[in-house]
Coordinates of C-alpha atoms in Angstrom, one line a residue:
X875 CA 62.7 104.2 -93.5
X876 CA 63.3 105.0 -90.4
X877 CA 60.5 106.9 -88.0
X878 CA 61.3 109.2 -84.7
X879 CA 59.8 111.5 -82.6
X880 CA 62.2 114.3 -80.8
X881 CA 60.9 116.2 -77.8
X882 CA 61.8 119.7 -77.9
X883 CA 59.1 120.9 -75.7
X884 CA 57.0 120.5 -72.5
X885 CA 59.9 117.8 -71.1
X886 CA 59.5 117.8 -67.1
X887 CA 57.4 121.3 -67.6
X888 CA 53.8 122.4 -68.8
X889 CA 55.1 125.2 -71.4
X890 CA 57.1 125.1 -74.8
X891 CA 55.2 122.5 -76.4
X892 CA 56.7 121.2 -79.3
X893 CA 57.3 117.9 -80.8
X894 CA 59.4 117.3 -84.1
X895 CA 58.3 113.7 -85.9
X896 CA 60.6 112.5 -89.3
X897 CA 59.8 110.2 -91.3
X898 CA 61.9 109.5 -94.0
X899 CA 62.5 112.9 -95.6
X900 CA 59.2 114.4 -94.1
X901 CA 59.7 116.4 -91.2
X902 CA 56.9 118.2 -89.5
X903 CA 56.0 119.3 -85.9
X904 CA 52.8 119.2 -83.8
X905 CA 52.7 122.4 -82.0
X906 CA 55.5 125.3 -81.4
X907 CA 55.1 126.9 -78.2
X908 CA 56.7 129.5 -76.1
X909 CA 58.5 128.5 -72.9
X910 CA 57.1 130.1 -70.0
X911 CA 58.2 129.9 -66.0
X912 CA 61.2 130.5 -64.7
X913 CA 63.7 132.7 -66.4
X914 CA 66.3 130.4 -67.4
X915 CA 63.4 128.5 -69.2
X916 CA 62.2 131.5 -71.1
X917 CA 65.7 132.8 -72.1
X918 CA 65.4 129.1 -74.5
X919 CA 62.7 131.3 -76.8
X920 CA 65.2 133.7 -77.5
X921 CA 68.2 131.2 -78.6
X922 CA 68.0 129.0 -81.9
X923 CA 65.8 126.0 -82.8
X924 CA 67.2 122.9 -81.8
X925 CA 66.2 122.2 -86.0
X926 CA 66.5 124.1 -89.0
X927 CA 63.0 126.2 -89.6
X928 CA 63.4 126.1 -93.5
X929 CA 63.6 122.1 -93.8
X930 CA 59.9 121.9 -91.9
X931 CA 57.2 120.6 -94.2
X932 CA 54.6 121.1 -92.5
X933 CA 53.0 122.3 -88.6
X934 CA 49.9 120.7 -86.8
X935 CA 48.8 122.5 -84.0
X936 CA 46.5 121.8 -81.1
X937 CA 45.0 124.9 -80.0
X938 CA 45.6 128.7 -79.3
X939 CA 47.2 129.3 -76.2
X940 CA 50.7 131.0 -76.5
X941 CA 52.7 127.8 -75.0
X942 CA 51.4 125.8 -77.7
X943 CA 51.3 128.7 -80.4
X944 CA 53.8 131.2 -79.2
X945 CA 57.1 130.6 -81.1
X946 CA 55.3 129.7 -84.6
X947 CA 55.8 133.6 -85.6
X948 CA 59.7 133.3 -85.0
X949 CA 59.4 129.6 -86.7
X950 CA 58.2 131.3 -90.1
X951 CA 60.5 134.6 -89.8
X952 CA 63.2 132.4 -89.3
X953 CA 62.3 130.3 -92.4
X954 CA 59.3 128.3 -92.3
X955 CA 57.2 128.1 -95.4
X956 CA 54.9 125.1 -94.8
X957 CA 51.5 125.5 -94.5
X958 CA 49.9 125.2 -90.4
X959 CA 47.2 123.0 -90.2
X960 CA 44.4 124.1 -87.2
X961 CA 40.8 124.4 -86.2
X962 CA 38.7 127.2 -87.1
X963 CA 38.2 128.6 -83.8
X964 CA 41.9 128.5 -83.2
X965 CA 43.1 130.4 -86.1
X966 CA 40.2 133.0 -85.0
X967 CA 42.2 133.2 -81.7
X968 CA 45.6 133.2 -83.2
X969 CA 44.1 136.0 -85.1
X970 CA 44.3 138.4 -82.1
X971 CA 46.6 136.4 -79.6
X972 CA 50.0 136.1 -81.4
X973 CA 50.1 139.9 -82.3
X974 CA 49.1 140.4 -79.2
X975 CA 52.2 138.3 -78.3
X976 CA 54.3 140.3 -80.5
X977 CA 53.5 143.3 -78.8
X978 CA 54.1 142.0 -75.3
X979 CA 57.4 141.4 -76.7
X980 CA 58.1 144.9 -78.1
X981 CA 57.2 146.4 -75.2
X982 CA 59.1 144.2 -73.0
X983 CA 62.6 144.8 -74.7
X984 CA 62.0 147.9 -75.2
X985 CA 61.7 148.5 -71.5
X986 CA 64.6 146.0 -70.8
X987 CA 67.1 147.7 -73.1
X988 CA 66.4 151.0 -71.3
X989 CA 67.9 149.3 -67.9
X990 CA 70.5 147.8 -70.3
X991 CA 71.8 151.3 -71.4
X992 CA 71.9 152.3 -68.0
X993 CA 73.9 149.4 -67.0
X994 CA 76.2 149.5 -69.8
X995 CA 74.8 146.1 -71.1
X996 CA 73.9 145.6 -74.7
X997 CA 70.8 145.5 -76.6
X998 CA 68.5 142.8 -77.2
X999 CA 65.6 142.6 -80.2
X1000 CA 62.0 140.8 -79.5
X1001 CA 62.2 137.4 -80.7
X1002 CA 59.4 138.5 -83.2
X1003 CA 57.3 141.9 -84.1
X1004 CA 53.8 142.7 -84.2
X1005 CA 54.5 142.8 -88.1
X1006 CA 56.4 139.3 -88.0
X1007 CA 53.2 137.6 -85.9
X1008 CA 50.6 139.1 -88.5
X1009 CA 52.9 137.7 -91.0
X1010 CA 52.8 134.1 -89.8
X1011 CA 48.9 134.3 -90.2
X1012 CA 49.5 134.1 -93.7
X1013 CA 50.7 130.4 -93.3
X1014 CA 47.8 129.0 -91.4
X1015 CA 45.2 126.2 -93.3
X1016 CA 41.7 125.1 -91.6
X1017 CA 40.4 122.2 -91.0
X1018 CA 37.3 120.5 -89.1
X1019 CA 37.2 118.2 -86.5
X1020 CA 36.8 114.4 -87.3
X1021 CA 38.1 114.9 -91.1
X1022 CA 41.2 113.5 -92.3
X1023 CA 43.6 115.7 -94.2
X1024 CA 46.8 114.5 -95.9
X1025 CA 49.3 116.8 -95.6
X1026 CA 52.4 114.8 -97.2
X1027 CA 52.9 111.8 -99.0
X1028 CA 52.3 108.5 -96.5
X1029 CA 51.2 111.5 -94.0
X1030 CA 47.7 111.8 -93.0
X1031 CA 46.1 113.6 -89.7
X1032 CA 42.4 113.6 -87.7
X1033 CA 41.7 116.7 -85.4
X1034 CA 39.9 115.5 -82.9
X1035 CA 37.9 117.7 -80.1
X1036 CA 39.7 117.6 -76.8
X1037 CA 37.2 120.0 -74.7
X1038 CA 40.5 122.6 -73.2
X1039 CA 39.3 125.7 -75.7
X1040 CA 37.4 127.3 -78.4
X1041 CA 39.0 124.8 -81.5
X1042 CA 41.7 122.7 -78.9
X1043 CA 41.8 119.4 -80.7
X1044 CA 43.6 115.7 -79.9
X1045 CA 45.5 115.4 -82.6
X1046 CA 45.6 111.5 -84.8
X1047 CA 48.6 111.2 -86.7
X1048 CA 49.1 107.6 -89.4
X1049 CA 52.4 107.6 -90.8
X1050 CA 53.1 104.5 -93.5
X1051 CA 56.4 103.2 -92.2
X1052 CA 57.5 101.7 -95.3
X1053 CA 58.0 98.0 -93.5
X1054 CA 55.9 95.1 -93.0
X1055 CA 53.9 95.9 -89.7
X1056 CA 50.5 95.1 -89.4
X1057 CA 49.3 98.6 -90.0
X1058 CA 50.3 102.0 -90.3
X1059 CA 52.2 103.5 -87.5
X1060 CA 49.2 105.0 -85.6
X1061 CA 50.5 108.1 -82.9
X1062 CA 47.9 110.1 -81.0
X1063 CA 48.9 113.9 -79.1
X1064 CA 46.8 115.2 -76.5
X1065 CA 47.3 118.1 -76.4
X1066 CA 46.1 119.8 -73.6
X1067 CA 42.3 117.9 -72.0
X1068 CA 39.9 119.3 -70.7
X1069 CA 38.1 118.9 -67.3
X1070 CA 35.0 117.2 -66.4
X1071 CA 33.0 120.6 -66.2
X1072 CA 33.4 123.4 -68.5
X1073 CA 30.6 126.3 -69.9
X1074 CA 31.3 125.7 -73.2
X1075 CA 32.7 122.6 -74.6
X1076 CA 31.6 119.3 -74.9
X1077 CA 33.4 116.0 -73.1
X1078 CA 36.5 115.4 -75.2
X1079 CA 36.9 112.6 -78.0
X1080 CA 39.8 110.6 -79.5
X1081 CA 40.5 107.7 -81.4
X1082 CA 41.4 104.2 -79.7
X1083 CA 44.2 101.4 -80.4
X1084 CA 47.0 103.0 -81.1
X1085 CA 51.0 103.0 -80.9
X1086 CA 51.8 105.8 -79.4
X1087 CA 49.9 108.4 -77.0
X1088 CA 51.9 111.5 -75.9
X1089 CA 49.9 112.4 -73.1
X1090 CA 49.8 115.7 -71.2
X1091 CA 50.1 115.2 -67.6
X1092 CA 49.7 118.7 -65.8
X1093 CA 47.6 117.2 -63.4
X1094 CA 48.7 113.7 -63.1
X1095 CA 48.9 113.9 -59.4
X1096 CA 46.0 116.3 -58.5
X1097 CA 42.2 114.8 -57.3
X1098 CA 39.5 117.1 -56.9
X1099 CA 36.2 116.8 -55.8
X1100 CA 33.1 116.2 -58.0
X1101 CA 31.8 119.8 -59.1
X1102 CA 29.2 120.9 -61.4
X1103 CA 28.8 124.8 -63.3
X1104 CA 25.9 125.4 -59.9
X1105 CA 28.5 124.0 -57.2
X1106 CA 31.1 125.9 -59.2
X1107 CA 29.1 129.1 -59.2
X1108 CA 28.6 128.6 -55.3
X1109 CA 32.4 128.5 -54.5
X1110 CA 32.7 131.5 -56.8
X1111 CA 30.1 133.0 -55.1
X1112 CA 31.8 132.8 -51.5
X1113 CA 35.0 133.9 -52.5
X1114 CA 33.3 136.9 -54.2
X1115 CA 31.2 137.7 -51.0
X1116 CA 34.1 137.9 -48.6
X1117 CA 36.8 139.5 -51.2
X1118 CA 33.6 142.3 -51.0
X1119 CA 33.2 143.0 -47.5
X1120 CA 34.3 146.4 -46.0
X1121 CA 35.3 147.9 -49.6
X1122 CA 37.6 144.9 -50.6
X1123 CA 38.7 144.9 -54.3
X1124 CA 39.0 141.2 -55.7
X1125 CA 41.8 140.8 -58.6
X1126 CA 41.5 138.0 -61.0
X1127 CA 44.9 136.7 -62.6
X1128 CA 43.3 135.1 -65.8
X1129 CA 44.4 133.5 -69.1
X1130 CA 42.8 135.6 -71.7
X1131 CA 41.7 132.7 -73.6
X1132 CA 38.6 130.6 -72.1
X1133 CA 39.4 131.2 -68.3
X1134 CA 38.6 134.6 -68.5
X1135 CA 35.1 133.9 -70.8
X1136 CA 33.5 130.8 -68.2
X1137 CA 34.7 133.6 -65.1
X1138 CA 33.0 136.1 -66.3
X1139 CA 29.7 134.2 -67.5
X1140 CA 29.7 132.9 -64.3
X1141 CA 30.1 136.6 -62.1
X1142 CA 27.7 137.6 -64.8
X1143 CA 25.0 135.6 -63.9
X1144 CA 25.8 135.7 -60.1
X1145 CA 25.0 139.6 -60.2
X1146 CA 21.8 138.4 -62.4
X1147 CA 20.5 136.2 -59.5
X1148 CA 21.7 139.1 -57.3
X1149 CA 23.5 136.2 -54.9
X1150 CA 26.9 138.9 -55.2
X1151 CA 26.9 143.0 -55.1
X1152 CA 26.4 144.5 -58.1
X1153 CA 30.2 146.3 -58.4
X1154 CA 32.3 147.6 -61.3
X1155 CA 33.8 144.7 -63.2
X1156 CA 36.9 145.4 -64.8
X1157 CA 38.2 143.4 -67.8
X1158 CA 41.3 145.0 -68.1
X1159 CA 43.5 142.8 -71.2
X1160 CA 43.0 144.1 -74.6
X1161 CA 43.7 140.5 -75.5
X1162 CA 40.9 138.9 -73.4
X1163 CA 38.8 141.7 -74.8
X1164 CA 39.1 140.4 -78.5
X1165 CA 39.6 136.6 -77.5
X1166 CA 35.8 137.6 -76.0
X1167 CA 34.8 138.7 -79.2
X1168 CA 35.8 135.5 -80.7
X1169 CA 33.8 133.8 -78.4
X1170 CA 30.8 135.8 -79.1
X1171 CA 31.3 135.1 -83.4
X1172 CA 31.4 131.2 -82.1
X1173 CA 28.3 131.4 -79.2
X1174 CA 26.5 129.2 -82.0
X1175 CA 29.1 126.4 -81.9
X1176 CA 29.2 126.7 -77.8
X1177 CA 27.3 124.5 -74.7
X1178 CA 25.8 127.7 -73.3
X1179 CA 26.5 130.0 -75.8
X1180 CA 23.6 131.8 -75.7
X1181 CA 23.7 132.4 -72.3
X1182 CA 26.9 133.8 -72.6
X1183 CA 25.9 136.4 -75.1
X1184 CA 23.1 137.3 -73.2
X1185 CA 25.4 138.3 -70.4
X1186 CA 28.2 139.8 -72.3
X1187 CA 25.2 142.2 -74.0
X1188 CA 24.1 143.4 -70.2
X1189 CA 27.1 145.8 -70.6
X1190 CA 28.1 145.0 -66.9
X1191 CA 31.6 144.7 -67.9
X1192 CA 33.4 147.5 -68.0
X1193 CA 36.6 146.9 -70.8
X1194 CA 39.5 149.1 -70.5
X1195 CA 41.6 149.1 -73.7
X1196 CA 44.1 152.1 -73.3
X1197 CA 47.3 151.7 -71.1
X1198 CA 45.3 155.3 -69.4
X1199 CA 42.4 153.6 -69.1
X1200 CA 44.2 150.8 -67.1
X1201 CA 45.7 152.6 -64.9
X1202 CA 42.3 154.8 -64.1
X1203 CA 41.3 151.6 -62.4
X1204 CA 43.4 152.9 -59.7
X1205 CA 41.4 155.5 -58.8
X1206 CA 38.3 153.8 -58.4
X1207 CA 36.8 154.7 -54.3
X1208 CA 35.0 151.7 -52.8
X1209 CA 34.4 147.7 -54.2
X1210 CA 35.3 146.2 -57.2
X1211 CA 36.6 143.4 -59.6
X1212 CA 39.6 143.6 -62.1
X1213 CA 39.9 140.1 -64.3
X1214 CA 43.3 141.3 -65.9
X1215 CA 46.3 138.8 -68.3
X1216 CA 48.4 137.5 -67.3
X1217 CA 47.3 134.1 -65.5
X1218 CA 50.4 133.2 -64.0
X1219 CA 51.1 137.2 -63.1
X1220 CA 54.5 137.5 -65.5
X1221 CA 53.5 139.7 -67.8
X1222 CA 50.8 141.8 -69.0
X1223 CA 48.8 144.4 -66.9
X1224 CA 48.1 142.1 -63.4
X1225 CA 51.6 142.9 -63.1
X1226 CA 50.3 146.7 -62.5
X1227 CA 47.7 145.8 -60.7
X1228 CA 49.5 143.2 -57.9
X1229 CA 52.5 146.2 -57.3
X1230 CA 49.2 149.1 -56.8
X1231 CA 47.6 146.6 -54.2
X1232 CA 49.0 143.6 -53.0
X1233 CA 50.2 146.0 -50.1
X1234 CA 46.6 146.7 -48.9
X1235 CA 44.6 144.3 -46.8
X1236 CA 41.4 144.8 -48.4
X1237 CA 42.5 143.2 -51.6
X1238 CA 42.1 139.7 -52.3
X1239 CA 44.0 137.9 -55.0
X1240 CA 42.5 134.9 -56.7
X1241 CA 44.3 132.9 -58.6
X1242 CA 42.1 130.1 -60.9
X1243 CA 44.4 128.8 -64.0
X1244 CA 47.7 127.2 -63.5
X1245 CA 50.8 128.5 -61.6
X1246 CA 54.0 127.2 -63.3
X1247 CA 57.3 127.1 -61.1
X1248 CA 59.4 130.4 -60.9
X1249 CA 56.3 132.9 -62.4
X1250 CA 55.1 135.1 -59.9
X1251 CA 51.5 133.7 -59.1
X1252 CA 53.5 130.4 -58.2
X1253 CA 55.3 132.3 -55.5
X1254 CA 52.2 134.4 -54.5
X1255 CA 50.6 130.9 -54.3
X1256 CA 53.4 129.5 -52.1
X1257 CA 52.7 132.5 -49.0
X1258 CA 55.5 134.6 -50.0
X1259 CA 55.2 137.7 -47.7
X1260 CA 57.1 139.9 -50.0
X1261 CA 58.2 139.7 -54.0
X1262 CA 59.7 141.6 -56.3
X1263 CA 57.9 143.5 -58.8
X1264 CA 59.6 145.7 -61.8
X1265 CA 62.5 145.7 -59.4
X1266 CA 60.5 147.0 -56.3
X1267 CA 60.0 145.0 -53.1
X1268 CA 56.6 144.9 -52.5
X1269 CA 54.9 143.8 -49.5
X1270 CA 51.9 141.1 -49.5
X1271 CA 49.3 141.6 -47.0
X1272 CA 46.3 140.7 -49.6
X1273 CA 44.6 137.8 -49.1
X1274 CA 46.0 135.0 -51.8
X1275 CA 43.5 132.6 -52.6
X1276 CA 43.6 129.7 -55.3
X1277 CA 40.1 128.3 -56.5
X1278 CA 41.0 125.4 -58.7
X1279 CA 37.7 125.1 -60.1
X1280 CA 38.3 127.2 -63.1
X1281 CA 41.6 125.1 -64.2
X1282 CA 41.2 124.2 -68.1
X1283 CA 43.2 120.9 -67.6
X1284 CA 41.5 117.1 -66.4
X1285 CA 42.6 116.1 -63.3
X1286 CA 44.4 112.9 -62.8
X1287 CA 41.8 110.4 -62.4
X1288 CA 40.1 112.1 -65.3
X1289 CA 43.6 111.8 -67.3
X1290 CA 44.0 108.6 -66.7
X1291 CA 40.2 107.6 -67.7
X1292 CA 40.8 109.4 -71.1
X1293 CA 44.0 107.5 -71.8
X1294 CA 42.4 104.1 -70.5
X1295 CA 39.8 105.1 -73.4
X1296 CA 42.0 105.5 -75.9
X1297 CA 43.6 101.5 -75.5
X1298 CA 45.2 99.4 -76.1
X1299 CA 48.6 101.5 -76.6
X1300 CA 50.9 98.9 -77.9
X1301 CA 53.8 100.2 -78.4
X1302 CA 54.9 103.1 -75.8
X1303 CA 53.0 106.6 -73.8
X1304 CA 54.5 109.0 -73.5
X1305 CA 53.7 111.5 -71.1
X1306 CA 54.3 115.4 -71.4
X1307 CA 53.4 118.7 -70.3
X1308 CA 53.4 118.0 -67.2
X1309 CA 56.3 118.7 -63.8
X1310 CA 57.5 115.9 -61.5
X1311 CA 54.8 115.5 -59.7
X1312 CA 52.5 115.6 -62.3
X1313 CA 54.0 112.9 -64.4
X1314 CA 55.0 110.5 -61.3
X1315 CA 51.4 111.1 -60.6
X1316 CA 49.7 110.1 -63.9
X1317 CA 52.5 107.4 -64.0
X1318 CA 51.4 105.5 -60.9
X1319 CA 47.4 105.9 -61.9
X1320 CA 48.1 104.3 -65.4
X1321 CA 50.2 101.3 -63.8
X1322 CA 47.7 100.9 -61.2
X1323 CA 45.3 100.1 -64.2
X1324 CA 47.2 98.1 -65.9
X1325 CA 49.7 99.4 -68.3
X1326 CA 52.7 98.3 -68.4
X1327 CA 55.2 100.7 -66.3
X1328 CA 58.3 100.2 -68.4
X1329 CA 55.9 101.4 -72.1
X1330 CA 55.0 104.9 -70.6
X1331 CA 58.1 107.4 -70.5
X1332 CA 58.8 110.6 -69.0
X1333 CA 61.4 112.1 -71.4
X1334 CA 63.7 115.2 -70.7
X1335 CA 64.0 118.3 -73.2
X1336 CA 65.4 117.6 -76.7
X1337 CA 65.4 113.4 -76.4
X1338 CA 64.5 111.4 -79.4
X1339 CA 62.2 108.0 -79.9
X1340 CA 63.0 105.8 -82.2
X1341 CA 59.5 104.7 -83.1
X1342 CA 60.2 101.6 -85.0
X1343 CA 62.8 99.4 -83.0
X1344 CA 61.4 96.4 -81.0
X1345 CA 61.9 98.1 -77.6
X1346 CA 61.1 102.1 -77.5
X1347 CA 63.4 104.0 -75.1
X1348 CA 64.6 107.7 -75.5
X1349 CA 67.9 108.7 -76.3
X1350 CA 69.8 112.3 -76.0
X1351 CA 70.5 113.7 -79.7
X1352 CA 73.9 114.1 -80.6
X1353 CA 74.1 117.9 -79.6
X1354 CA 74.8 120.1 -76.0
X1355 CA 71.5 120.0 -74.3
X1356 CA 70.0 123.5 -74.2
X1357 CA 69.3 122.6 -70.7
X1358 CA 70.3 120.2 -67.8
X1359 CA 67.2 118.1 -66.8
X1360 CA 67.8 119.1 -63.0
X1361 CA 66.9 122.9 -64.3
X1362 CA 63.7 122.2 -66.0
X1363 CA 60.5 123.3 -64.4
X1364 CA 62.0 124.5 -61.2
X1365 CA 63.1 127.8 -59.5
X1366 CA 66.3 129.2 -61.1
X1367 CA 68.8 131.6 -59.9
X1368 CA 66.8 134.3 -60.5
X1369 CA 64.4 133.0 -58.3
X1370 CA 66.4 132.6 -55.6
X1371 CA 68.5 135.7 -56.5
X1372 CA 64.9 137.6 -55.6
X1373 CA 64.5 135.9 -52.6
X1374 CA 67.7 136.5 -51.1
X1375 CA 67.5 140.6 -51.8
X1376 CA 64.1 140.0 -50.0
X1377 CA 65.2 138.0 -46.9
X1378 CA 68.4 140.7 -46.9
X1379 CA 65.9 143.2 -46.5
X1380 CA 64.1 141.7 -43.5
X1381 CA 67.0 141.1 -41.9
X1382 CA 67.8 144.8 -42.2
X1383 CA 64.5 145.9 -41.4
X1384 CA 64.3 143.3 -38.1
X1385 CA 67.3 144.4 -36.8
X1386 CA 67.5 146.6 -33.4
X1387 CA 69.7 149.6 -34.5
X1388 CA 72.1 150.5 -37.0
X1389 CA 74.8 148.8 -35.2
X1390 CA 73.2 145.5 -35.3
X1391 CA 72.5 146.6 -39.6
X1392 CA 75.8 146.7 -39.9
X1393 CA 77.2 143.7 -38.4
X1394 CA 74.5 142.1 -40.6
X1395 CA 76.1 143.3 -44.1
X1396 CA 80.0 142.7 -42.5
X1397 CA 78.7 139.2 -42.1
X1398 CA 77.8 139.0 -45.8
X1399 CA 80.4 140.7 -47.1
X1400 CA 82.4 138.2 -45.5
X1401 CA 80.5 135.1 -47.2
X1402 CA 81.2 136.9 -50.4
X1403 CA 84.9 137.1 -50.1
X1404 CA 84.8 133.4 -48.5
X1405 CA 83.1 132.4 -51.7
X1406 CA 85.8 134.5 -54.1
X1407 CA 88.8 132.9 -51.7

């Protein structure tokens, strides 16, 4: 019988998990999640599976958030009838978040294919409904944390808590290879870990001496400084105090899920000790507003739950629901906070909220969750001076601010403590989830302890592991790659499409008179018919 793992997600990038193992006839994945960043790496959630759906036995997933979670709706519509094996608290989430997704997706197209009637281009559908993500739900199977299940013959799995989210889990997969090896094949996925200090979880937990460990890496490369929840809440605190002054308005880009929960217990409990203003805080994401409410059902199970509910019940939060009650914000006189999805400003209502103010100087943006290549908080983060926003050029001249406290991920000394714990690793880790830096990062910290460089492999999108044969190296699948490695998890043509229209437009706007405009545009009209000679 022959064993291999295929990577069809998270390769050289931190979105799209998804990881295909066969064994024999079984065939199962651990996690199916939506690519997000740049647009050439989204457009590969709208194109087929690199499998067939309907020939998946089963799905193991790690935890809620949407590039873990976010294709399992087109998974089942497409043909999918296996039960999904996950933590309570993440099908709780999942219960809100992937129609939530759905109707991101609605609302997107529908949007989109009104500029495609106007430029003559055809239509496109969602790649799954509000109905098709409620549908999915139907599939999904509990389980608890440190309790084997077996869900195939030769098969059997171990969720194990790995500290990211409400219900993330490490996931312990033993597969009986049908040959004479010592054991059974013993294989051990992340997921996503996380960080020394959280508000709600405990310090994550996994199994040791193993064969395989697919590690995430989003952090391989990045050190940060010892912290606590008080030195945490003191950073906050600052950034808070100066967004404030002179009738400042302070916008959060947040992750509904978890991010958005430890921010506001902590802004919560800063306007308890009365260290910030007292202002309106807007919590405007009618997903983070449910994914709270899940948190609340779960304050029991939580490291400060209590405290949490206790805030949440002040009623200091003001929650917008409504698409009018959004946009209301807007006429709001004098100081305040919005904590508004999406965290990586690509979708979702920040959107709204970045193209109203990131014009005005007394608006500070703060970004505190990951900023994947080619989204717009990545290019906010880089000191852009202008982007483009629903098609309109928008000025920045709000503060951007990054406070990397709040990130859900270990960094990499953390990382590479975690997978020092979980040795020895005979046989091969591979590292995931993570972009170049990330992974030559992580790389370098596990060879410096020890393991043995040529074992721990950085594979690209859609390449295969042949987890029984006597030296472990990936190989491409015999199919087109869905994309070239070089594009993977870096700015695309769109991106630099965007720019150029915005550097065009400073040209223009720099220039001393009409005369000198057009000399401008002659000159690139010229590169353009150099480039069609």
């Amino acid at each position: 019988m022959s064993i291999t793992l295929s990577i069809h997600g998270a390769a050289h990038t931190v979105t799209g998990s998804c990881y295909l193992l066969q064994a024999g006839e079984t065939r199962f994945l651990v996690d199916c999640g939506m690519f997000q960043g740049a647009k050439t790496l989204k457009a590969l959630n709208y194109a087929d599976f690199p499998f067939e759906p309907a020939e998946i036995d089963f799905v193991l997933l790690t935890h809620a958030h949407i590039d873990h979670s976010g294709l399992i709706p087109k998974l089942v519509k497409h043909g999918f009838e296996g039960p999904i094996y996950a933590t309570h608290g993440t099908i709780d989430l999942l219960s809100c978040m992937l129609p939530d997704a759905g109707h991101i997706q609605e609302f997107e197209v529908e949007h989109l294919n009104r500029r495609n009637a106007q430029r003559g281009r055809p239509e496109v559908t969602p790649i799954y409904t509000v109905a098709d993500a409620e549908a999915s739900l139907r599939a999904f199977s509990p389980v608890a944390y440190d309790a084997w299940i077996d869900p195939a013959e030769g098969v059997r799995a171990r969720f194990w808590n790995a500290g990211h989210i409400l219900g993330s889990a490490s996931i312990e997969v033993e597969i009986d290879s049908g040959v004479k090896l010592p054991r059974k094949l013993r294989l051990l996925f992340s997921g996503d870990i996380g960080p020394d200090v959280k508000s709600f979880h405990p310090a994550p937990d996994s199994p040791e001496n193993l064969d395989y460990l697919i590690c995430e890496a989003t952090y391989g490369s990045r050190e940060r400084a010892p912290m606590t929840v008080s030195a945490r809440r003191d950073l906050l605190a600052d950034e808070v105090n100066t967004a404030l002054n002179k009738n400042g308005v302070l916008i959060f880009p947040t992750f509904a899920v978890e991010r958005t929960q430890e921010l506001l217990a902590d802004l919560l409990a800063l306007v308890e000790q009365k260290r910030v203003r007292d202002v309106p805080i807007f919590l405007d994401s009618p997903l983070a507003i449910r994914a709270t409410e899940v948190f609340l059902d779960h304050a029991d199970n939580l490291e400060n739950g209590d405290e949490f509910r206790r805030a949440m019940r002040a009623q200091r939060v003001r929650t917008t629901e409504t698409v009018a009650e959004s946009m209301m914000i807007e006429r709001v006189d004098g100081s305040h906070i919005i904590v508004a999805a999406s965290g990586m400003c690509d979708a979702g209502r920040i959107r709204h909220h970045l193209k109203n103010r990131l014009w005005r100087e007394n608006t500070t943006v703060i970004m505190v969750g990951y900023q994947a290549e080619g989204t717009l908080g990545r290019i906010l983060q880089s000191g852009a001076k202008a982007v483009r926003i629903q098609g309109e050029e928008i000025k920045v001249r709000a503060r951007i601010r990054t406070l990397d406290v709040y990130s859900g991920h270990a960094d990499g000394p953390a990382l590479a403590r975690w997978v020092e714990d979980r040795g020895p690793v005979m046989r091969g880790t591979i590292l995931v989830h993570g972009e170049e830096d990330g992974l030559a990062g992580l790389h370098a910290r596990l060879a410096d302890l020890g393991l043995d460089g040529e074992r721990i492999f950085a594979p690209d999108l859609d390449e295969v592991f042949d987890l029984l044969a006597e030296a472990p190296e990936a190989r491409r699948r015999p199919a087109p790659r869905r994309l070239q490695p070089e594009t993977v998890g870096r700015p695309d043509w769109h991106n630099d499409l965007s720019m150029l229209w915005l550097d065009i437009s400073e040209q223009l706007e720099g220039a001393a008179d009409d005369r000198a405009r057009k000399v401008v545009i002659r000159r690139l009209r010229r590169a353009l018919e150099n480039e069609r000679d």
